[in-house]
């Protein structure tokens, strides 16, 4: 059975051009880029080109780019670096809808005595800048806000947040893992101090990421060791990964406008096909300020897990931020922060497209969903008629803290 892959916010396929560019670096150009000999020099040249390609993607300078092993490493390293250089400041501001790569290290820091403000979002998943402004304190060391949300695709106004941070002399870190390759990223105004990317989210390989550190920001290496990355990240470089990442960045820039328009049209068609044919559905997230590739749809009165399994049986890969993907029974912290009712919290599915998604695939999904959802709803104990009165639903809503 052929697969319709609509889970590109989880990971993307490696572009054929990326694979081709990486390939010789496993068997032919396998020298260590730090070596003095010609063989190493050849590899070092490849790394330099990739660094320049990544810098061009975000309008940075090549020496502001540090290669890491993944987005999670970059996020952890940025947080650590920001705090290490300001030991007297013990307050951090972030949002309630960040990825665990931010939330988990911050929770750990809270246990060590740091204070963290988690800004809430509205029903569309958007931040209130006034709340952020009010949250800044004299001892705020860092503001960490994602560029775009992985579950809903909602885009945060990072440039404006950066200006707020700069006015108050606070360091600003942006997790741009989901934004890279999907919306333009530009650090050249100088208001972003740290920015993180991950190769596997935009058709690069897994196991390679980027940490941008603005020139002039003091940075203590997260991984202390050799002199690689100009002493900012020890460890022999993942050369094929870096080459693949650079190629992925070049490809992104080459077809950015075309991809953006086409993917957004397909995403809109998918949403329209679902929302117009299936009752009690809604789009989760911001209607305008969002990634072009992400559709998060709430199907009331159906378990998301059941939808995912049924889709999987038809060869369609999608995901949900709740029990099904995380392995926990907790509903998505993002949808919860948006105040969604229980029946939507548990019945929301994320479809995420890529440059390789076709119109025929989208039509196939639109065609199979209505009968699938009807079938599942027939098995569900919940419906529009008993939503307000069902005792179990009331109890669960209270348990997860929603009205
Ligand atoms: N930040 C965001 C917003 C993400 O979506 C992800 C991965 O899904 C990460 C960070 C972590 O990236 P990586 O898998 O490269 O560690």
mmCIF file of N, CA, C and O and ligand atoms in Angstrom, residues 9-11 69-73 75 98-102 146 148-151 175-179 196-201 207-209 350, ligand 1:
data_model
loop_
_atom_site.group_PDB
_atom_site.id
_atom_site.type_symbol
_atom_site.label_atom_id
_atom_site.label_comp_id
_atom_site.label_asym_id
_atom_site.label_seq_id
_atom_site.Cartn_x
_atom_site.Cartn_y
_atom_site.Cartn_z
ATOM 1 N N UNK A 9 5.428 17.727 10.202
ATOM 2 C CA UNK A 9 5.943 18.490 11.346
ATOM 3 C C UNK A 9 6.669 17.560 12.315
ATOM 4 O O UNK A 9 7.432 18.025 13.171
ATOM 5 N N UNK A 10 6.428 16.265 12.200
ATOM 6 C CA UNK A 10 7.180 15.294 13.013
ATOM 7 C C UNK A 10 8.565 15.105 12.403
ATOM 8 O O UNK A 10 9.585 15.198 13.083
ATOM 9 N N UNK A 11 8.584 14.835 11.130
ATOM 10 C CA UNK A 11 9.850 14.782 10.392
ATOM 11 C C UNK A 11 9.534 14.750 8.904
ATOM 12 O O UNK A 11 8.415 14.408 8.514
ATOM 13 N N UNK A 69 23.583 18.741 17.291
ATOM 14 C CA UNK A 69 23.104 17.419 16.894
ATOM 15 C C UNK A 69 21.608 17.400 16.614
ATOM 16 O O UNK A 69 21.100 16.458 16.016
ATOM 17 N N UNK A 70 20.870 18.415 17.065
ATOM 18 C CA UNK A 70 19.413 18.442 16.860
ATOM 19 C C UNK A 70 18.857 19.744 17.430
ATOM 20 O O UNK A 70 19.586 20.512 18.075
ATOM 21 N N UNK A 71 17.573 19.950 17.226
ATOM 22 C CA UNK A 71 16.932 21.139 17.774
ATOM 23 C C UNK A 71 16.975 21.147 19.294
ATOM 24 O O UNK A 71 17.210 22.186 19.919
ATOM 25 N N UNK A 72 16.769 20.006 19.890
ATOM 26 C CA UNK A 72 16.745 19.915 21.354
ATOM 27 C C UNK A 72 18.076 20.375 21.945
ATOM 28 O O UNK A 72 18.112 21.101 22.938
ATOM 29 N N UNK A 73 19.176 19.950 21.337
ATOM 30 C CA UNK A 73 20.484 20.390 21.844
ATOM 31 C C UNK A 73 20.629 21.909 21.738
ATOM 32 O O UNK A 73 21.075 22.568 22.686
ATOM 33 N N UNK A 75 18.309 24.210 21.698
ATOM 34 C CA UNK A 75 17.457 24.878 22.684
ATOM 35 C C UNK A 75 18.089 24.808 24.078
ATOM 36 O O UNK A 75 18.155 25.809 24.791
ATOM 37 N N UNK A 98 5.196 25.912 24.317
ATOM 38 C CA UNK A 98 6.497 25.544 23.727
ATOM 39 C C UNK A 98 6.629 24.016 23.606
ATOM 40 O O UNK A 98 5.906 23.254 24.248
ATOM 41 N N UNK A 99 7.607 23.628 22.831
ATOM 42 C CA UNK A 99 7.943 22.203 22.685
ATOM 43 C C UNK A 99 8.616 21.722 23.980
ATOM 44 O O UNK A 99 9.243 22.527 24.691
ATOM 45 N N UNK A 100 8.548 20.420 24.285
ATOM 46 C CA UNK A 100 9.259 19.911 25.469
ATOM 47 C C UNK A 100 10.757 20.222 25.476
ATOM 48 O O UNK A 100 11.373 20.254 26.553
ATOM 49 N N UNK A 101 11.339 20.485 24.310
ATOM 50 C CA UNK A 101 12.775 20.836 24.269
ATOM 51 C C UNK A 101 13.044 22.128 25.033
ATOM 52 O O UNK A 101 14.190 22.412 25.404
ATOM 53 N N UNK A 102 12.004 22.923 25.264
ATOM 54 C CA UNK A 102 12.103 24.134 26.080
ATOM 55 C C UNK A 102 11.502 23.873 27.461
ATOM 56 O O UNK A 102 12.097 24.194 28.496
ATOM 57 N N UNK A 146 8.843 30.410 20.789
ATOM 58 C CA UNK A 146 8.995 29.725 19.507
ATOM 59 C C UNK A 146 8.528 30.631 18.349
ATOM 60 O O UNK A 146 7.677 31.505 18.543
ATOM 61 N N UNK A 148 7.057 29.389 15.541
ATOM 62 C CA UNK A 148 5.776 28.837 15.099
ATOM 63 C C UNK A 148 5.518 27.563 15.870
ATOM 64 O O UNK A 148 6.446 26.805 16.163
ATOM 65 N N UNK A 149 4.241 27.346 16.172
ATOM 66 C CA UNK A 149 3.899 26.190 16.993
ATOM 67 C C UNK A 149 3.837 24.897 16.174
ATOM 68 O O UNK A 149 3.240 24.864 15.093
ATOM 69 N N UNK A 150 4.398 23.846 16.727
ATOM 70 C CA UNK A 150 4.462 22.574 16.013
ATOM 71 C C UNK A 150 3.102 21.894 15.865
ATOM 72 O O UNK A 150 2.871 21.147 14.932
ATOM 73 N N UNK A 151 2.174 22.167 16.774
ATOM 74 C CA UNK A 151 0.877 21.477 16.698
ATOM 75 C C UNK A 151 -0.154 22.235 15.870
ATOM 76 O O UNK A 151 -0.893 21.627 15.095
ATOM 77 N N UNK A 175 12.998 29.411 19.307
ATOM 78 C CA UNK A 175 12.979 28.048 18.783
ATOM 79 C C UNK A 175 12.273 28.125 17.423
ATOM 80 O O UNK A 175 11.050 28.257 17.357
ATOM 81 N N UNK A 176 13.065 28.078 16.369
ATOM 82 C CA UNK A 176 12.496 28.218 15.016
ATOM 83 C C UNK A 176 12.474 26.873 14.297
ATOM 84 O O UNK A 176 12.453 26.825 13.060
ATOM 85 N N UNK A 177 12.451 25.794 15.066
ATOM 86 C CA UNK A 177 12.526 24.455 14.473
ATOM 87 C C UNK A 177 11.383 24.209 13.492
ATOM 88 O O UNK A 177 11.591 23.664 12.413
ATOM 89 N N UNK A 178 10.161 24.634 13.840
ATOM 90 C CA UNK A 178 9.038 24.368 12.928
ATOM 91 C C UNK A 178 8.903 25.433 11.850
ATOM 92 O O UNK A 178 8.233 25.211 10.849
ATOM 93 N N UNK A 179 9.498 26.579 12.076
ATOM 94 C CA UNK A 179 9.332 27.682 11.131
ATOM 95 C C UNK A 179 10.282 27.546 9.939
ATOM 96 O O UNK A 179 9.956 27.956 8.822
ATOM 97 N N UNK A 196 17.225 28.615 16.901
ATOM 98 C CA UNK A 196 17.515 27.185 16.758
ATOM 99 C C UNK A 196 16.751 26.583 15.575
ATOM 100 O O UNK A 196 15.569 26.872 15.377
ATOM 101 N N UNK A 197 17.457 25.750 14.806
ATOM 102 C CA UNK A 197 16.856 25.033 13.675
ATOM 103 C C UNK A 197 17.172 23.543 13.802
ATOM 104 O O UNK A 197 18.096 23.160 14.526
ATOM 105 N N UNK A 198 16.429 22.736 13.047
ATOM 106 C CA UNK A 198 16.707 21.298 13.031
ATOM 107 C C UNK A 198 16.559 20.781 11.602
ATOM 108 O O UNK A 198 15.525 21.011 10.958
ATOM 109 N N UNK A 199 17.581 20.084 11.126
ATOM 110 C CA UNK A 199 17.636 19.661 9.723
ATOM 111 C C UNK A 199 16.470 18.804 9.264
ATOM 112 O O UNK A 199 15.967 18.981 8.151
ATOM 113 N N UNK A 200 16.023 17.894 10.127
ATOM 114 C CA UNK A 200 15.043 16.907 9.646
ATOM 115 C C UNK A 200 13.644 17.476 9.463
ATOM 116 O O UNK A 200 12.742 16.780 8.995
ATOM 117 N N UNK A 201 13.449 18.753 9.824
ATOM 118 C CA UNK A 201 12.123 19.354 9.647
ATOM 119 C C UNK A 201 11.978 20.039 8.287
ATOM 120 O O UNK A 201 10.903 20.459 7.924
ATOM 121 N N UNK A 207 19.534 14.249 13.060
ATOM 122 C CA UNK A 207 20.811 14.251 13.786
ATOM 123 C C UNK A 207 21.677 15.463 13.501
ATOM 124 O O UNK A 207 22.881 15.453 13.787
ATOM 125 N N UNK A 208 21.088 16.500 12.930
ATOM 126 C CA UNK A 208 21.869 17.716 12.710
ATOM 127 C C UNK A 208 20.974 18.938 12.947
ATOM 128 O O UNK A 208 19.825 18.961 12.516
ATOM 129 N N UNK A 209 21.511 19.896 13.651
ATOM 130 C CA UNK A 209 20.752 21.118 13.949
ATOM 131 C C UNK A 209 21.663 22.315 13.912
ATOM 132 O O UNK A 209 22.874 22.210 13.652
ATOM 133 N N UNK A 350 -3.496 16.558 13.633
ATOM 134 C CA UNK A 350 -2.641 17.475 12.873
ATOM 135 C C UNK A 350 -2.254 16.828 11.547
ATOM 136 O O UNK A 350 -1.693 15.733 11.519
HETATM 137 N N1 LIG B 1 11.211 22.549 18.886
HETATM 138 C C1 LIG B 1 10.103 22.335 18.150
HETATM 139 C C2 LIG B 1 9.100 23.428 17.994
HETATM 140 C C3 LIG B 1 9.885 21.084 17.572
HETATM 141 O O1 LIG B 1 8.774 20.872 16.864
HETATM 142 C C4 LIG B 1 10.854 20.065 17.749
HETATM 143 C C5 LIG B 1 10.631 18.719 17.189
HETATM 144 O O2 LIG B 1 9.533 18.319 16.929
HETATM 145 C C6 LIG B 1 11.992 20.354 18.498
HETATM 146 C C7 LIG B 1 12.145 21.608 19.053
HETATM 147 C C8 LIG B 1 13.060 19.336 18.720
HETATM 148 O O3 LIG B 1 13.810 19.138 17.554
HETATM 149 P P1 LIG B 1 14.742 17.832 17.398
HETATM 150 O O4 LIG B 1 13.834 16.696 17.107
HETATM 151 O O5 LIG B 1 15.633 18.132 16.248
HETATM 152 O O6 LIG B 1 15.489 17.686 18.663
#
